mmCIF file of C-alpha atoms and ligand atoms in Angstrom:
data_model
loop_
_atom_site.group_PDB
_atom_site.id
_atom_site.type_symbol
_atom_site.label_atom_id
_atom_site.label_comp_id
_atom_site.label_asym_id
_atom_site.label_seq_id
_atom_site.Cartn_x
_atom_site.Cartn_y
_atom_site.Cartn_z
ATOM 1 C CA MET A 1 -95.582 -72.291 73.193
ATOM 2 C CA THR A 2 -96.499 -75.956 72.919
ATOM 3 C CA TYR A 3 -99.346 -77.041 75.194
ATOM 4 C CA ILE A 4 -99.152 -80.318 77.054
ATOM 5 C CA PHE A 5 -102.318 -82.433 77.165
ATOM 6 C CA ALA A 6 -102.499 -85.327 79.612
ATOM 7 C CA HIS A 7 -103.699 -88.391 77.697
ATOM 8 C CA ARG A 8 -106.635 -89.969 79.598
ATOM 9 C CA GLY A 9 -105.363 -87.779 82.461
ATOM 10 C CA SER A 10 -101.932 -88.472 83.979
ATOM 11 C CA SER A 11 -102.363 -92.081 82.976
ATOM 12 C CA LYS A 12 -98.817 -93.149 83.809
ATOM 13 C CA ASP A 13 -99.388 -92.520 87.519
ATOM 14 C CA CYS A 14 -103.142 -93.026 87.908
ATOM 15 C CA PRO A 15 -105.843 -95.221 86.363
ATOM 16 C CA GLU A 16 -106.745 -93.743 82.966
ATOM 17 C CA ASN A 17 -109.897 -91.663 82.505
ATOM 18 C CA THR A 18 -110.666 -91.320 86.221
ATOM 19 C CA MET A 19 -111.015 -88.153 88.289
ATOM 20 C CA ALA A 20 -107.808 -89.205 90.082
ATOM 21 C CA ALA A 21 -105.940 -89.108 86.752
ATOM 22 C CA PHE A 22 -107.450 -85.738 85.788
ATOM 23 C CA LYS A 23 -106.679 -84.171 89.178
ATOM 24 C CA LYS A 24 -103.110 -85.479 88.949
ATOM 25 C CA ALA A 25 -102.772 -83.893 85.499
ATOM 26 C CA TYR A 26 -103.739 -80.550 87.023
ATOM 27 C CA GLN A 27 -101.204 -81.009 89.848
ATOM 28 C CA ASP A 28 -98.583 -82.009 87.267
ATOM 29 C CA GLY A 29 -99.060 -78.666 85.527
ATOM 30 C CA ALA A 30 -100.591 -80.063 82.326
ATOM 31 C CA ASP A 31 -102.192 -77.359 80.184
ATOM 32 C CA GLY A 32 -105.072 -79.626 79.240
ATOM 33 C CA ILE A 33 -106.516 -83.095 79.431
ATOM 34 C CA GLU A 34 -107.646 -85.581 76.819
ATOM 35 C CA LEU A 35 -110.443 -88.046 77.610
ATOM 36 C CA ASP A 36 -112.702 -90.551 75.830
ATOM 37 C CA VAL A 37 -116.502 -90.361 75.918
ATOM 38 C CA GLN A 38 -119.205 -92.965 75.231
ATOM 39 C CA LEU A 39 -122.865 -93.270 76.246
ATOM 40 C CA SER A 40 -124.323 -95.426 78.999
ATOM 41 C CA LYS A 41 -127.454 -97.533 78.386
ATOM 42 C CA ASP A 42 -129.594 -94.608 79.553
ATOM 43 C CA GLY A 43 -127.770 -92.112 77.345
ATOM 44 C CA ILE A 44 -125.440 -90.426 79.858
ATOM 45 C CA PRO A 45 -121.985 -89.403 78.489
ATOM 46 C CA VAL A 46 -119.392 -91.344 80.491
ATOM 47 C CA ILE A 47 -115.610 -91.260 80.383
ATOM 48 C CA ILE A 48 -113.993 -94.546 79.394
ATOM 49 C CA HIS A 49 -111.702 -95.655 76.582
ATOM 50 C CA ASP A 50 -112.643 -99.224 75.637
ATOM 51 C CA GLU A 51 -116.073 -100.171 74.327
ATOM 52 C CA LYS A 52 -116.018 -102.942 76.932
ATOM 53 C CA LEU A 53 -115.580 -102.568 80.673
ATOM 54 C CA ASP A 54 -113.347 -105.615 81.058
ATOM 55 C CA ARG A 55 -109.838 -104.118 80.898
ATOM 56 C CA THR A 56 -110.247 -101.099 83.177
ATOM 57 C CA THR A 57 -113.056 -102.009 85.591
ATOM 58 C CA ASN A 58 -114.303 -104.928 87.690
ATOM 59 C CA LYS A 59 -117.342 -105.370 85.405
ATOM 60 C CA LYS A 60 -117.658 -107.133 82.069
ATOM 61 C CA GLY A 61 -119.405 -106.400 78.810
ATOM 62 C CA ASN A 62 -120.273 -103.362 76.753
ATOM 63 C CA VAL A 63 -120.437 -99.868 78.202
ATOM 64 C CA PHE A 64 -123.817 -99.428 76.463
ATOM 65 C CA SER A 65 -125.264 -102.384 78.416
ATOM 66 C CA TYR A 66 -124.991 -100.564 81.751
ATOM 67 C CA ALA A 67 -127.123 -97.713 83.080
ATOM 68 C CA TYR A 68 -125.210 -94.755 84.465
ATOM 69 C CA ASN A 69 -126.003 -95.617 88.126
ATOM 70 C CA GLU A 70 -124.560 -99.109 87.552
ATOM 71 C CA LEU A 71 -121.417 -97.652 85.966
ATOM 72 C CA THR A 72 -120.845 -95.360 88.957
ATOM 73 C CA LYS A 73 -120.583 -98.528 91.068
ATOM 74 C CA ALA A 74 -117.906 -100.057 88.824
ATOM 75 C CA ASP A 75 -114.376 -100.017 90.250
ATOM 76 C CA ALA A 76 -112.165 -98.374 87.612
ATOM 77 C CA GLY A 77 -109.111 -98.139 89.869
ATOM 78 C CA SER A 78 -108.182 -101.584 91.233
ATOM 79 C CA TRP A 79 -106.882 -102.947 87.899
ATOM 80 C CA PHE A 80 -104.200 -100.232 88.089
ATOM 81 C CA SER A 81 -103.325 -100.424 91.781
ATOM 82 C CA LYS A 82 -104.958 -101.147 95.148
ATOM 83 C CA THR A 83 -104.342 -97.501 96.066
ATOM 84 C CA PHE A 84 -107.087 -96.540 93.620
ATOM 85 C CA ALA A 85 -109.647 -99.193 94.629
ATOM 86 C CA GLY A 86 -113.200 -97.920 94.204
ATOM 87 C CA GLU A 87 -112.298 -95.077 91.819
ATOM 88 C CA PRO A 88 -115.473 -94.737 89.725
ATOM 89 C CA VAL A 89 -116.096 -94.294 86.004
ATOM 90 C CA PRO A 90 -116.750 -90.538 85.822
ATOM 91 C CA SER A 91 -119.532 -88.899 83.867
ATOM 92 C CA LEU A 92 -118.646 -86.069 81.495
ATOM 93 C CA GLN A 93 -120.825 -83.782 83.615
ATOM 94 C CA GLU A 94 -118.766 -84.519 86.727
ATOM 95 C CA LEU A 95 -115.553 -83.753 84.840
ATOM 96 C CA LEU A 96 -116.938 -80.498 83.446
ATOM 97 C CA GLU A 97 -118.079 -79.348 86.876
ATOM 98 C CA TRP A 98 -114.525 -79.877 88.117
ATOM 99 C CA ILE A 99 -112.628 -78.382 85.172
ATOM 100 C CA ALA A 100 -114.841 -75.370 84.392
ATOM 101 C CA PRO A 101 -113.377 -73.129 87.149
ATOM 102 C CA LEU A 102 -109.782 -74.209 86.385
ATOM 103 C CA PRO A 103 -107.487 -72.653 83.768
ATOM 104 C CA MET A 104 -107.268 -75.850 81.741
ATOM 105 C CA LEU A 105 -107.884 -76.844 78.135
ATOM 106 C CA LEU A 106 -109.971 -79.866 77.222
ATOM 107 C CA ASN A 107 -109.866 -82.427 74.424
ATOM 108 C CA ILE A 108 -112.951 -84.619 74.290
ATOM 109 C CA GLU A 109 -112.495 -87.636 72.079
ATOM 110 C CA LEU A 110 -115.817 -89.073 70.954
ATOM 111 C CA LYS A 111 -115.166 -92.805 71.140
ATOM 112 C CA ASN A 112 -117.693 -93.659 68.442
ATOM 113 C CA ASN A 113 -115.646 -95.123 65.620
ATOM 114 C CA ILE A 114 -116.574 -98.743 66.404
ATOM 115 C CA ILE A 115 -119.937 -98.272 68.110
ATOM 116 C CA GLU A 116 -121.981 -95.287 66.958
ATOM 117 C CA TYR A 117 -123.941 -93.779 69.841
ATOM 118 C CA ASP A 118 -127.189 -92.094 68.924
ATOM 119 C CA GLY A 119 -127.207 -88.523 70.198
ATOM 120 C CA LEU A 120 -123.620 -88.496 71.525
ATOM 121 C CA GLU A 121 -122.678 -85.332 69.614
ATOM 122 C CA GLU A 122 -125.768 -83.384 70.764
ATOM 123 C CA LYS A 123 -125.289 -84.403 74.389
ATOM 124 C CA VAL A 124 -121.626 -83.441 74.487
ATOM 125 C CA LEU A 125 -122.310 -80.063 72.851
ATOM 126 C CA GLN A 126 -125.157 -79.354 75.274
ATOM 127 C CA LEU A 127 -122.959 -80.066 78.293
ATOM 128 C CA LEU A 128 -120.094 -77.947 76.945
ATOM 129 C CA ARG A 129 -122.463 -75.029 76.429
ATOM 130 C CA HIS A 130 -123.966 -75.450 79.889
ATOM 131 C CA TYR A 131 -120.533 -75.310 81.547
ATOM 132 C CA GLY A 132 -119.218 -72.501 79.310
ATOM 133 C CA MET A 133 -116.433 -74.733 78.008
ATOM 134 C CA GLU A 134 -116.889 -74.346 74.234
ATOM 135 C CA GLU A 135 -114.057 -71.820 73.848
ATOM 136 C CA ARG A 136 -111.381 -74.041 75.387
ATOM 137 C CA THR A 137 -112.436 -77.450 74.133
ATOM 138 C CA VAL A 138 -111.460 -79.319 71.011
ATOM 139 C CA ILE A 139 -113.599 -82.307 70.016
ATOM 140 C CA SER A 140 -111.752 -85.108 68.230
ATOM 141 C CA SER A 141 -112.746 -88.477 66.857
ATOM 142 C CA PHE A 142 -111.632 -91.302 64.598
ATOM 143 C CA ASN A 143 -115.206 -91.135 63.261
ATOM 144 C CA HIS A 144 -114.965 -88.218 60.860
ATOM 145 C CA TYR A 145 -118.667 -88.341 59.936
ATOM 146 C CA SER A 146 -119.236 -87.414 63.542
ATOM 147 C CA LEU A 147 -117.027 -84.308 63.167
ATOM 148 C CA VAL A 148 -119.022 -83.158 60.138
ATOM 149 C CA LYS A 149 -122.212 -83.754 62.132
ATOM 150 C CA ILE A 150 -120.850 -81.578 64.956
ATOM 151 C CA ARG A 151 -120.093 -78.779 62.491
ATOM 152 C CA LYS A 152 -123.691 -78.875 61.223
ATOM 153 C CA MET A 153 -124.931 -78.475 64.796
ATOM 154 C CA ASN A 154 -122.358 -75.920 65.940
ATOM 155 C CA SER A 155 -120.519 -73.541 63.606
ATOM 156 C CA TYR A 156 -117.627 -72.552 65.859
ATOM 157 C CA ILE A 157 -116.458 -75.296 68.247
ATOM 158 C CA GLU A 158 -113.025 -76.601 67.274
ATOM 159 C CA THR A 159 -112.904 -80.132 65.909
ATOM 160 C CA ALA A 160 -109.993 -82.340 64.862
ATOM 161 C CA PRO A 161 -109.824 -85.652 63.019
ATOM 162 C CA LEU A 162 -107.809 -88.366 64.727
ATOM 163 C CA TYR A 163 -105.914 -90.606 62.326
ATOM 164 C CA SER A 164 -102.987 -92.976 62.451
ATOM 165 C CA SER A 165 -101.041 -92.474 59.207
ATOM 166 C CA GLY A 166 -101.010 -92.374 55.433
ATOM 167 C CA LEU A 167 -103.322 -89.475 54.573
ATOM 168 C CA PHE A 168 -102.373 -87.562 51.433
ATOM 169 C CA GLU A 169 -102.006 -83.849 52.260
ATOM 170 C CA PRO A 170 -103.747 -84.216 55.619
ATOM 171 C CA TRP A 171 -104.104 -80.425 55.950
ATOM 172 C CA GLU A 172 -106.588 -80.602 53.046
ATOM 173 C CA TYR A 173 -108.372 -83.522 54.675
ATOM 174 C CA VAL A 174 -108.817 -81.486 57.863
ATOM 175 C CA LYS A 175 -110.727 -78.891 55.851
ATOM 176 C CA ALA A 176 -112.757 -81.587 54.039
ATOM 177 C CA VAL A 177 -114.154 -82.828 57.350
ATOM 178 C CA CYS A 178 -115.003 -79.244 58.424
ATOM 179 C CA SER A 179 -112.289 -79.211 61.103
ATOM 180 C CA GLN A 180 -109.648 -76.692 62.144
ATOM 181 C CA SER A 181 -106.857 -78.863 63.529
ATOM 182 C CA ALA A 182 -105.383 -82.367 63.315
ATOM 183 C CA HIS A 183 -104.686 -85.082 65.903
ATOM 184 C CA PRO A 184 -102.388 -87.550 64.087
ATOM 185 C CA HIS A 185 -100.396 -90.465 65.419
ATOM 186 C CA TYR A 186 -97.001 -88.962 66.207
ATOM 187 C CA LYS A 187 -95.041 -91.360 64.000
ATOM 188 C CA SER A 188 -96.894 -90.181 60.895
ATOM 189 C CA LEU A 189 -95.504 -86.667 61.277
ATOM 190 C CA HIS A 190 -92.543 -86.724 58.905
ATOM 191 C CA PRO A 191 -90.887 -83.327 58.353
ATOM 192 C CA TYR A 192 -92.668 -82.771 54.982
ATOM 193 C CA ILE A 193 -96.033 -83.385 56.686
ATOM 194 C CA MET A 194 -95.141 -80.993 59.514
ATOM 195 C CA GLU A 195 -94.132 -78.422 56.907
ATOM 196 C CA GLY A 196 -97.478 -78.824 55.076
ATOM 197 C CA PHE A 197 -99.456 -78.280 58.267
ATOM 198 C CA LYS A 198 -97.312 -75.241 59.053
ATOM 199 C CA GLN A 199 -97.764 -73.695 55.586
ATOM 200 C CA ASN A 200 -101.521 -74.201 55.887
ATOM 201 C CA ASN A 201 -101.758 -72.826 59.446
ATOM 202 C CA ILE A 202 -103.374 -76.000 60.735
ATOM 203 C CA PRO A 203 -102.620 -76.648 64.431
ATOM 204 C CA VAL A 204 -101.334 -80.166 65.109
ATOM 205 C CA ARG A 205 -101.607 -82.111 68.377
ATOM 206 C CA PRO A 206 -99.892 -85.490 67.960
ATOM 207 C CA TYR A 207 -100.742 -88.484 70.146
ATOM 208 C CA THR A 208 -99.331 -90.249 72.174
ATOM 209 C CA VAL A 209 -95.894 -88.668 72.630
ATOM 210 C CA ASN A 210 -94.096 -90.330 75.525
ATOM 211 C CA SER A 211 -90.391 -90.358 74.671
ATOM 212 C CA PRO A 212 -88.129 -87.348 75.306
ATOM 213 C CA LYS A 213 -86.775 -87.710 71.748
ATOM 214 C CA TRP A 214 -90.187 -87.258 70.140
ATOM 215 C CA MET A 215 -91.203 -84.594 72.643
ATOM 216 C CA SER A 216 -88.131 -82.549 71.639
ATOM 217 C CA TYR A 217 -88.923 -83.072 67.941
ATOM 218 C CA PHE A 218 -92.385 -81.555 68.363
ATOM 219 C CA PHE A 219 -91.225 -78.779 70.683
ATOM 220 C CA GLU A 220 -88.637 -77.807 68.053
ATOM 221 C CA TRP A 221 -91.339 -77.726 65.384
ATOM 222 C CA GLY A 222 -93.462 -75.542 67.656
ATOM 223 C CA THR A 223 -96.410 -77.941 67.419
ATOM 224 C CA GLN A 224 -99.497 -76.371 69.016
ATOM 225 C CA ALA A 225 -99.703 -79.194 71.587
ATOM 226 C CA ILE A 226 -98.660 -82.736 72.323
ATOM 227 C CA ILE A 227 -100.841 -85.406 73.917
ATOM 228 C CA THR A 228 -98.861 -87.481 76.416
ATOM 229 C CA ASP A 229 -99.250 -89.958 79.271
ATOM 230 C CA TYR A 230 -96.344 -88.191 81.034
ATOM 231 C CA PRO A 231 -97.078 -84.484 81.476
ATOM 232 C CA ILE A 232 -94.383 -84.107 84.150
ATOM 233 C CA HIS A 233 -91.713 -85.521 81.832
ATOM 234 C CA ALA A 234 -92.959 -83.405 78.948
ATOM 235 C CA LYS A 235 -92.663 -80.265 81.069
ATOM 236 C CA GLU A 236 -89.103 -81.210 82.008
ATOM 237 C CA VAL A 237 -88.157 -81.764 78.373
ATOM 238 C CA TYR A 238 -89.843 -78.491 77.429
ATOM 239 C CA SER A 239 -87.901 -76.548 80.021
ATOM 240 C CA GLY A 240 -84.627 -78.156 78.902
ATOM 241 C CA LYS A 241 -84.195 -80.566 81.822
ATOM 242 C CA SER A 242 -84.026 -84.265 80.969
ATOM 243 C CA PRO A 243 -86.723 -86.352 82.692
HETATM 244 O O1 G3P B 301 -106.838 -88.527 71.376
HETATM 245 C C1 G3P B 301 -105.605 -89.138 71.217
HETATM 246 C C2 G3P B 301 -105.673 -90.595 71.545
HETATM 247 O O2 G3P B 301 -106.386 -90.743 72.737
HETATM 248 C C3 G3P B 301 -106.301 -91.420 70.475
HETATM 249 O O3 G3P B 301 -106.236 -92.785 70.694
HETATM 250 O O4 G3P B 301 -106.970 -94.964 71.509
HETATM 251 O O5 G3P B 301 -105.694 -93.478 73.030
HETATM 252 O O6 G3P B 301 -108.050 -92.939 72.443
HETATM 253 P P1 G3P B 301 -106.751 -93.562 71.983
HETATM 254 MG MG1 MG B 302 -108.401 -90.974 73.340
#
């Protein structure tokens, strides 16, 4: 079985990293969702991809310059389509409240490779514990120091380094950063790399797999999951129907 994670929610059909996109992913039958977390000025974990608000909201400047109550007033939907006007930037707490009762997996990406947020790891772990989500969450990041920090604070939650390409024996690297699985860019996964992960029993969840050709490649390898903007298409490819 290969799980299908909706990248920033069902981000093909809805504005990325909004509750609308996450709810659509659930309706689409995705097994899990991937989302990006940063901290507001007052230290609240919020869900947004870019370090700046400019691309996906009607506000400008750094996420860390805005208090949480200001971010809730930002419109994170209109840039995508008028239909989503007024869709707010969600907090991680709001997302967890929604997902906890649902049979869904979660991938929290700590978006702290460019800006390091003091206390981000602790806050995310605390919320996951509070909502009983530790067993079905994997924490990933391009900041691998952050993954080692997580492991020092929590001995069992699954973590995964994100990387784009070029690591030598990445299954060894996964262990070196105290992680259990890998989230590589899909194009880096040549057959000999897939074979190495397989031999070492390291689950792989490539990002961002949007073409039927690459979806089929990973389904044939029996990859543990794929991360995609198109969960509906991925399900069609998985069940043998072309999208
Ligand atoms: O977690 C997979 C993927 O989201 C990593 O890249 O830039 O889309 O957050 P990005
Ligand atoms: Mg991400």
